[in-house]
mmCIF file of C-alpha atoms in Angstrom:
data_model
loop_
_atom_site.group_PDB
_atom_site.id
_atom_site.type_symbol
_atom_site.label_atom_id
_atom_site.label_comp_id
_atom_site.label_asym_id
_atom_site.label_seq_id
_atom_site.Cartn_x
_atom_site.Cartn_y
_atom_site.Cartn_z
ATOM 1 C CA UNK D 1 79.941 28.416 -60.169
ATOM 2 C CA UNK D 2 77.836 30.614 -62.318
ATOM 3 C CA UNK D 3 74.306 30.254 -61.750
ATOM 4 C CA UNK D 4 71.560 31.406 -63.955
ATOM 5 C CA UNK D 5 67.819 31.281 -64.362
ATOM 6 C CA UNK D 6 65.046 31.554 -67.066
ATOM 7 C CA UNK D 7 60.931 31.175 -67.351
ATOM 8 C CA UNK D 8 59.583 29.573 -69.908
ATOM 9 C CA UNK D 9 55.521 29.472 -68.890
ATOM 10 C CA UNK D 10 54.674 28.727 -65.423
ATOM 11 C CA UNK D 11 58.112 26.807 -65.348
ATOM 12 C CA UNK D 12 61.072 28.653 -63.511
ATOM 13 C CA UNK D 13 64.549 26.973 -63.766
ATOM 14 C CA UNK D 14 68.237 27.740 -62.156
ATOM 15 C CA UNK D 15 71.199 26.261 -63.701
ATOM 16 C CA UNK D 16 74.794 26.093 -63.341
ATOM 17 C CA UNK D 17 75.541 28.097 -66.628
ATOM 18 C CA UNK D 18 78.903 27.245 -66.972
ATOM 19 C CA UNK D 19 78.947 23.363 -66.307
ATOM 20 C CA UNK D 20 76.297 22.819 -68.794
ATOM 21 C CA UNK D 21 78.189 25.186 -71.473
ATOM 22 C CA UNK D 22 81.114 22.541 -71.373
ATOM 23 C CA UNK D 23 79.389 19.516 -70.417
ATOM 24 C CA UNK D 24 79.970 16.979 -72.889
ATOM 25 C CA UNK D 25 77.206 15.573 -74.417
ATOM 26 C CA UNK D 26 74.935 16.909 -71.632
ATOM 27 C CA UNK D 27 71.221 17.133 -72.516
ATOM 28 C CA UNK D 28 69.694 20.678 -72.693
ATOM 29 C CA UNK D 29 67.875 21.759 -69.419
ATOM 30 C CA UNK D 30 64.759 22.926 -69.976
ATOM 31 C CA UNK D 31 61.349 21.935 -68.583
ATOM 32 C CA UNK D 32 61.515 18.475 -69.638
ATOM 33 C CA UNK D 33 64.520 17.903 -67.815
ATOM 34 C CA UNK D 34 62.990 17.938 -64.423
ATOM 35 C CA UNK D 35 60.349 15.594 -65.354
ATOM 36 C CA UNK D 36 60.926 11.968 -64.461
ATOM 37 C CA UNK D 37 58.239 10.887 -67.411
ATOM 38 C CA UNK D 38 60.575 12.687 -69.827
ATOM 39 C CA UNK D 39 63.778 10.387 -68.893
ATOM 40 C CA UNK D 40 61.555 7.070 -68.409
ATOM 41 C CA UNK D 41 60.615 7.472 -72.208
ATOM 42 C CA UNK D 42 63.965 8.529 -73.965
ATOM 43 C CA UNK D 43 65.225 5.681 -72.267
ATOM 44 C CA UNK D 44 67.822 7.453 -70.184
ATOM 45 C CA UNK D 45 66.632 6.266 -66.575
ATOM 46 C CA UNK D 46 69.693 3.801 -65.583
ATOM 47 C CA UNK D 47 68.618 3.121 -61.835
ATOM 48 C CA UNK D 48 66.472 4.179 -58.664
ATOM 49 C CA UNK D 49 66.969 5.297 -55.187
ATOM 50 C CA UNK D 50 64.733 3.962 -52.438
ATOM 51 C CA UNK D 51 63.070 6.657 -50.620
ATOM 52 C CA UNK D 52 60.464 9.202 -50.418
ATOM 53 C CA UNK D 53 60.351 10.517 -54.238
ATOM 54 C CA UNK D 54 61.742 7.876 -55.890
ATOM 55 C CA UNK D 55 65.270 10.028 -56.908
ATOM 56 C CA UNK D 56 66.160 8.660 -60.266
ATOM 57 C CA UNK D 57 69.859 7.749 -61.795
ATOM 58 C CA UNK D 58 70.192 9.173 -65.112
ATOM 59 C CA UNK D 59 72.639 8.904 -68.169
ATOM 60 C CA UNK D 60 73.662 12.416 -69.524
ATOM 61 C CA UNK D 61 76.530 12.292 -71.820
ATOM 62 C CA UNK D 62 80.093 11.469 -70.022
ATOM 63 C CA UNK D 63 78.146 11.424 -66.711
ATOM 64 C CA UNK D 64 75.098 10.919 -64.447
ATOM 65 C CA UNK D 65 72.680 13.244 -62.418
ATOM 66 C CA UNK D 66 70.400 12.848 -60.089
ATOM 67 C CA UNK D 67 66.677 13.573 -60.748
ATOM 68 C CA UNK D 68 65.624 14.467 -57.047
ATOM 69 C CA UNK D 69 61.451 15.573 -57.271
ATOM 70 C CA UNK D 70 60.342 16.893 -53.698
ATOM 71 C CA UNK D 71 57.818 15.273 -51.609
ATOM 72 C CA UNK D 72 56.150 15.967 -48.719
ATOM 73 C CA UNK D 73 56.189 13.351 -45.657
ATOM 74 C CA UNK D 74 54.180 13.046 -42.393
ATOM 75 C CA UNK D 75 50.636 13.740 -42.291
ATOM 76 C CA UNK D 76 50.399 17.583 -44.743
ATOM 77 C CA UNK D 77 51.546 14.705 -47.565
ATOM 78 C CA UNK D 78 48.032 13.487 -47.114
ATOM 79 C CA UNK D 79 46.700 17.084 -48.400
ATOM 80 C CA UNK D 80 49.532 16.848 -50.878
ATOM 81 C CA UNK D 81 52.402 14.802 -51.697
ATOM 82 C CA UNK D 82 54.260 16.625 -54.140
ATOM 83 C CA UNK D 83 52.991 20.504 -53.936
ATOM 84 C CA UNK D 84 53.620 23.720 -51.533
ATOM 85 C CA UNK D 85 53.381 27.426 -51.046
ATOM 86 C CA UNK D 86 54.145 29.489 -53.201
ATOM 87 C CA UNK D 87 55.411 32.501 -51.573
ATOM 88 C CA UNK D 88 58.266 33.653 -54.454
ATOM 89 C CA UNK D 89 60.662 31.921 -57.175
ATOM 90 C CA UNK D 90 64.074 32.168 -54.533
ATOM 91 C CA UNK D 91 61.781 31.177 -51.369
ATOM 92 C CA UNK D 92 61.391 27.881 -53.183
ATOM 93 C CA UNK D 93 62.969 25.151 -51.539
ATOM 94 C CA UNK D 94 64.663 23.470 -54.862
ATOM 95 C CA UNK D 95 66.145 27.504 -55.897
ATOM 96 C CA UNK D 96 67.289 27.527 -52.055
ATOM 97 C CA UNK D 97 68.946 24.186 -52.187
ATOM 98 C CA UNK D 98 70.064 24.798 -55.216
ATOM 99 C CA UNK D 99 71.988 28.111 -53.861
ATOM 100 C CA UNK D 100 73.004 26.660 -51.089
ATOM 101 C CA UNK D 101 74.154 24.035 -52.572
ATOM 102 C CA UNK D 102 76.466 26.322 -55.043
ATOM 103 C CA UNK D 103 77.658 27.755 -52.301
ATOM 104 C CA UNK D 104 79.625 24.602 -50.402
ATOM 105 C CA UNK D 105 80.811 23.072 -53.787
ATOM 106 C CA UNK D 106 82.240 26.662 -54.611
ATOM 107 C CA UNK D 107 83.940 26.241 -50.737
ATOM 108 C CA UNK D 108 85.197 23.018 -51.675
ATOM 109 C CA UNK D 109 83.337 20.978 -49.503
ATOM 110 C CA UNK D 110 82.469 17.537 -50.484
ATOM 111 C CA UNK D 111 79.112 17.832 -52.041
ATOM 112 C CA UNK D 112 77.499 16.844 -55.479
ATOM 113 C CA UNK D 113 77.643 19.682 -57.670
ATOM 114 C CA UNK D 114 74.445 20.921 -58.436
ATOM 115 C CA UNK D 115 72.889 21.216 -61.969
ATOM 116 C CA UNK D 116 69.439 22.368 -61.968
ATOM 117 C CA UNK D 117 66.656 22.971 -59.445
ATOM 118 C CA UNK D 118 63.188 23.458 -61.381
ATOM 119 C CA UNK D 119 59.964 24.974 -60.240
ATOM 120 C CA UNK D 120 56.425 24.525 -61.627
ATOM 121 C CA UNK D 121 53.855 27.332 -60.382
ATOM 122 C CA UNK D 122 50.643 26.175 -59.917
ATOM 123 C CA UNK D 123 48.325 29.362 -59.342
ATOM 124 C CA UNK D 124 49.170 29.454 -54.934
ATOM 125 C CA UNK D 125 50.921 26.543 -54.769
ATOM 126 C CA UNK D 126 54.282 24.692 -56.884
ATOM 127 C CA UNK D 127 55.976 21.583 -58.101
ATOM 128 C CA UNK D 128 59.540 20.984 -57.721
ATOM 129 C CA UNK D 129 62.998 18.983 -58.263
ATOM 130 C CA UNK D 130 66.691 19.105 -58.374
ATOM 131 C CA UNK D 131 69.197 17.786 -60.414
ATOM 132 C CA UNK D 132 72.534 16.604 -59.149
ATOM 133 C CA UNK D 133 75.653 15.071 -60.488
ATOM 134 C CA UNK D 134 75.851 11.166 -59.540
ATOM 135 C CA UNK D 135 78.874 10.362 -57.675
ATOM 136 C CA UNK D 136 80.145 6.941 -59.330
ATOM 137 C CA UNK D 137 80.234 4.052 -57.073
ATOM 138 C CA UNK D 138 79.417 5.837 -54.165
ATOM 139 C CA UNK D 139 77.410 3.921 -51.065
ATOM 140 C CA UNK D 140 75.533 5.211 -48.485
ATOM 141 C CA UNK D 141 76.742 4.772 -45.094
ATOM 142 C CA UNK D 142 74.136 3.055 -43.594
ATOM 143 C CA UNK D 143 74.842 0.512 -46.728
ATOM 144 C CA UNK D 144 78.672 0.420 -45.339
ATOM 145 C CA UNK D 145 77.318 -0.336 -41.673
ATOM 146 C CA UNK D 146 75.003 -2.937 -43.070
ATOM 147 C CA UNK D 147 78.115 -5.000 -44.723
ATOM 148 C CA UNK D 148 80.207 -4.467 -41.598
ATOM 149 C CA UNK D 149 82.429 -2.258 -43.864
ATOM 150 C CA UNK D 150 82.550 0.732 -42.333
ATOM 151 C CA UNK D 151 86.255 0.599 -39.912
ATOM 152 C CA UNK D 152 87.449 2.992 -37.496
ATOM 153 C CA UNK D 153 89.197 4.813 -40.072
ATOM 154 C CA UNK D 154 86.099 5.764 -42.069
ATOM 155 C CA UNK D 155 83.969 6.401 -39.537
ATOM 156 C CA UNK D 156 86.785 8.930 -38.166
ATOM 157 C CA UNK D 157 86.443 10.438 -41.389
ATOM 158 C CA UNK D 158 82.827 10.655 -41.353
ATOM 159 C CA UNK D 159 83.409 12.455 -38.315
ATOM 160 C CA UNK D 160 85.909 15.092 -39.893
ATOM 161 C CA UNK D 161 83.771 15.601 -42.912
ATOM 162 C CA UNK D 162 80.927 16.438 -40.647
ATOM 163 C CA UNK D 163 82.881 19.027 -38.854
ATOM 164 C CA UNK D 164 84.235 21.147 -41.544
ATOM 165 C CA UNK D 165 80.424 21.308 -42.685
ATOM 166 C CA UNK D 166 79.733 23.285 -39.591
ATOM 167 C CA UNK D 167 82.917 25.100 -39.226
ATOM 168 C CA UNK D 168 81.306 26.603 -42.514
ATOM 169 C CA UNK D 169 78.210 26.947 -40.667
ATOM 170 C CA UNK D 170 76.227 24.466 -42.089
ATOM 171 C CA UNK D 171 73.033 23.203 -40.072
ATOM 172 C CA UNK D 172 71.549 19.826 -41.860
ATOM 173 C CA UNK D 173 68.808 19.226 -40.026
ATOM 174 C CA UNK D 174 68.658 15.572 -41.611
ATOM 175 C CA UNK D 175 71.951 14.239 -40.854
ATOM 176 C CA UNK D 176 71.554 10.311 -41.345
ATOM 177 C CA UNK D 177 73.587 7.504 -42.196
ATOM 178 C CA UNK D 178 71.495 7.880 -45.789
ATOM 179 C CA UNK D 179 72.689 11.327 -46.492
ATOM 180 C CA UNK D 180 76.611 10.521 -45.759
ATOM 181 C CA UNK D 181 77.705 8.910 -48.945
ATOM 182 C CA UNK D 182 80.721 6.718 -48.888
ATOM 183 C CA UNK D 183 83.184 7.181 -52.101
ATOM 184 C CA UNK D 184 84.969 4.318 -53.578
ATOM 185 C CA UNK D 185 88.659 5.993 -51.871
ATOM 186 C CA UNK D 186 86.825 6.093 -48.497
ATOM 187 C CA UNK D 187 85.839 9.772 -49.112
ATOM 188 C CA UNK D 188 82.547 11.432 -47.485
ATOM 189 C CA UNK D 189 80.195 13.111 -49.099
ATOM 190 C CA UNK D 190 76.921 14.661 -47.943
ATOM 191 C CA UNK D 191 73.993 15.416 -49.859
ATOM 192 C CA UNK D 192 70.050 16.427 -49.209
ATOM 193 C CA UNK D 193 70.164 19.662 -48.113
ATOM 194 C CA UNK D 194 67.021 20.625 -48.053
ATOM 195 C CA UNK D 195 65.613 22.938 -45.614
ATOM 196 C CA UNK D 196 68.907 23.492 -44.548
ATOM 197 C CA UNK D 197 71.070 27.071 -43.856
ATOM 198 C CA UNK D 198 74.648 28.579 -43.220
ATOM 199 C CA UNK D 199 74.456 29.311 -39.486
ATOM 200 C CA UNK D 200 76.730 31.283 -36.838
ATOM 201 C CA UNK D 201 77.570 28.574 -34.232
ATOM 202 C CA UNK D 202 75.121 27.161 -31.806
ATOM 203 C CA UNK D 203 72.966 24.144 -30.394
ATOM 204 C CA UNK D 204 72.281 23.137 -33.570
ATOM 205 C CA UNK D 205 75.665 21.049 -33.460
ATOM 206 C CA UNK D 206 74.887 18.752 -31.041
ATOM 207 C CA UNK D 207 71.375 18.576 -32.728
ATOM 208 C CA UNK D 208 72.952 17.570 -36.094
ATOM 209 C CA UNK D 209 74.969 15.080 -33.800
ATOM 210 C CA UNK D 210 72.576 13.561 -31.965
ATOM 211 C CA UNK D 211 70.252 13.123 -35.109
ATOM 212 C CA UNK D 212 73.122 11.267 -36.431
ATOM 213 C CA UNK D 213 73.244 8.830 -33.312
ATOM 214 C CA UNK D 214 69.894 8.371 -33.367
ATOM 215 C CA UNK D 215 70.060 7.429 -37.330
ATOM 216 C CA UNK D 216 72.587 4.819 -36.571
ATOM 217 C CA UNK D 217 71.073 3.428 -33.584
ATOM 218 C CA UNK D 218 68.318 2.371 -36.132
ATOM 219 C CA UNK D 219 70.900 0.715 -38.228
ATOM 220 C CA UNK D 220 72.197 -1.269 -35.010
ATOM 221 C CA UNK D 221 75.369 0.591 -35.278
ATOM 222 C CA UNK D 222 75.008 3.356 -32.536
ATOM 223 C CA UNK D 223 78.783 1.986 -31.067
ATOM 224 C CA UNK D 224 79.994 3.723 -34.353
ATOM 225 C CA UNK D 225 79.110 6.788 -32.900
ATOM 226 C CA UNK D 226 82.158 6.849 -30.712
ATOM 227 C CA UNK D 227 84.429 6.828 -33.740
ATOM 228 C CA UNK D 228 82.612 9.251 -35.749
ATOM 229 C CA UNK D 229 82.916 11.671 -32.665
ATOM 230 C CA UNK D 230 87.041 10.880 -32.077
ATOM 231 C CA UNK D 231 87.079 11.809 -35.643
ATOM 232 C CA UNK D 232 84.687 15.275 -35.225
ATOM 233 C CA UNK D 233 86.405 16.512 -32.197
ATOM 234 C CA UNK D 234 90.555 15.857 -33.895
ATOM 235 C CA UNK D 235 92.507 19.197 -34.815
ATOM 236 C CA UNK D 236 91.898 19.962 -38.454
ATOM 237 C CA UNK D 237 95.063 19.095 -40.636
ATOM 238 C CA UNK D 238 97.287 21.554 -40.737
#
């Protein structure tokens, strides 16, 4: 994957250069593309995601992205819901997801492949978001759980998934039955990773794990657990 960035104004952008050279039909990134307003009024918005920033579905040519803004949580969000630091265009957390991001789809690993991350400066502080491509038909786990859909099988392979993630090194320090997306062949997928890092081995493991548990527990599904681990701990396919 090729990435690239520009400025236009306060507005700083990295793109996947080559995707969006082929794409077909693709809209143009540019500073309207990362803002939700823009898409509501062209009448491109084709569905919502519940959650903290309201991630929006949207119809771009042969395929859909996901319009991720960034918002804070927890008490800071009282200060400020949507703005942070600014301490430098690649310390941003959209152009570091972004990267990182890049960097597992280039590995092969099963995540959305990334399109744009955007950043507005705002004098000592910025605005961001990220745009994703939409994985068709795909359910979150915790939606699987919640149907009593989700068998031994799949949550073995939730449990494989997980582990080449950090046999690459990958610490997501928000591993939840929202972020593990169920494809319609029973594939998993993992997205939101921001915040997170490429890491030598450590505790962090058993962090992600147990952050997992705890997720599920929510969802009245912590026996699923069990599987997911059988699956985590099984020699990797030849």
């Amino acid at each position: 994957m090729r990435l690239a960035t520009y400025r236009t104004g306060k507005v700083f952008i990295l793109y996947d250069a080559d995707s969006l050279c082929d794409a077909d039909g693709a809209p143009q990134i540019g500073p309207h593309s990362l803002d939700p307003d823009h898409w509501r009024r062209s009448g491109r918005v084709v569905g919502e995601a519940p959650g903290r920033g309201a991630s929006l579905f949207l119809e771009a040519g042969a395929e859909q992205w996901v319009l991720r803004p960034y918002r804070r949580g927890g008490l800071v969000a009282r200060l400020s819901e949507a703005r942070y630091l600014w301490t430098g265009r690649e310390r941003t957390r959209a152009f570091r997801e972004m990267r990182l991001t890049a960097e597992l789809f280039d590995l092969g690993l099963p995540v959305p492949r990334p399109v744009a991350a955007g950043v507005t400066r705002h004098g000592l502080t910025y605005e961001a978001a990220l745009l994703t491509v939409r994985l068709p038909g795909a359910q979150a786990l915790a939606e699987r759980l919640a149907s009593g859909e989700a068998d031994a099988a799949l949550l073995r392979e939730v449990g494989r998934t997980v582990r080449r993630f950090h046999d690459a090194g990958l610490d997501h320090v928000d591993l939840n039955a929202r972020n593990l997306l169920v494809a319609p062949d029973d594939g998993i997928w993992l997205i939101d990773l921001d915040r997170c890092r490429r890491r030598p081995p450590g505790a962090w493991r058993e962090a992600n794990l147990d952050r997992l548990a705890r997720s599920l527990v929510k969802f009245d599904a912590g026996a699923a657990m069990g599987d997911i681990r059988q699956g985590y701990s099984a020699p990797a396919p030849a």
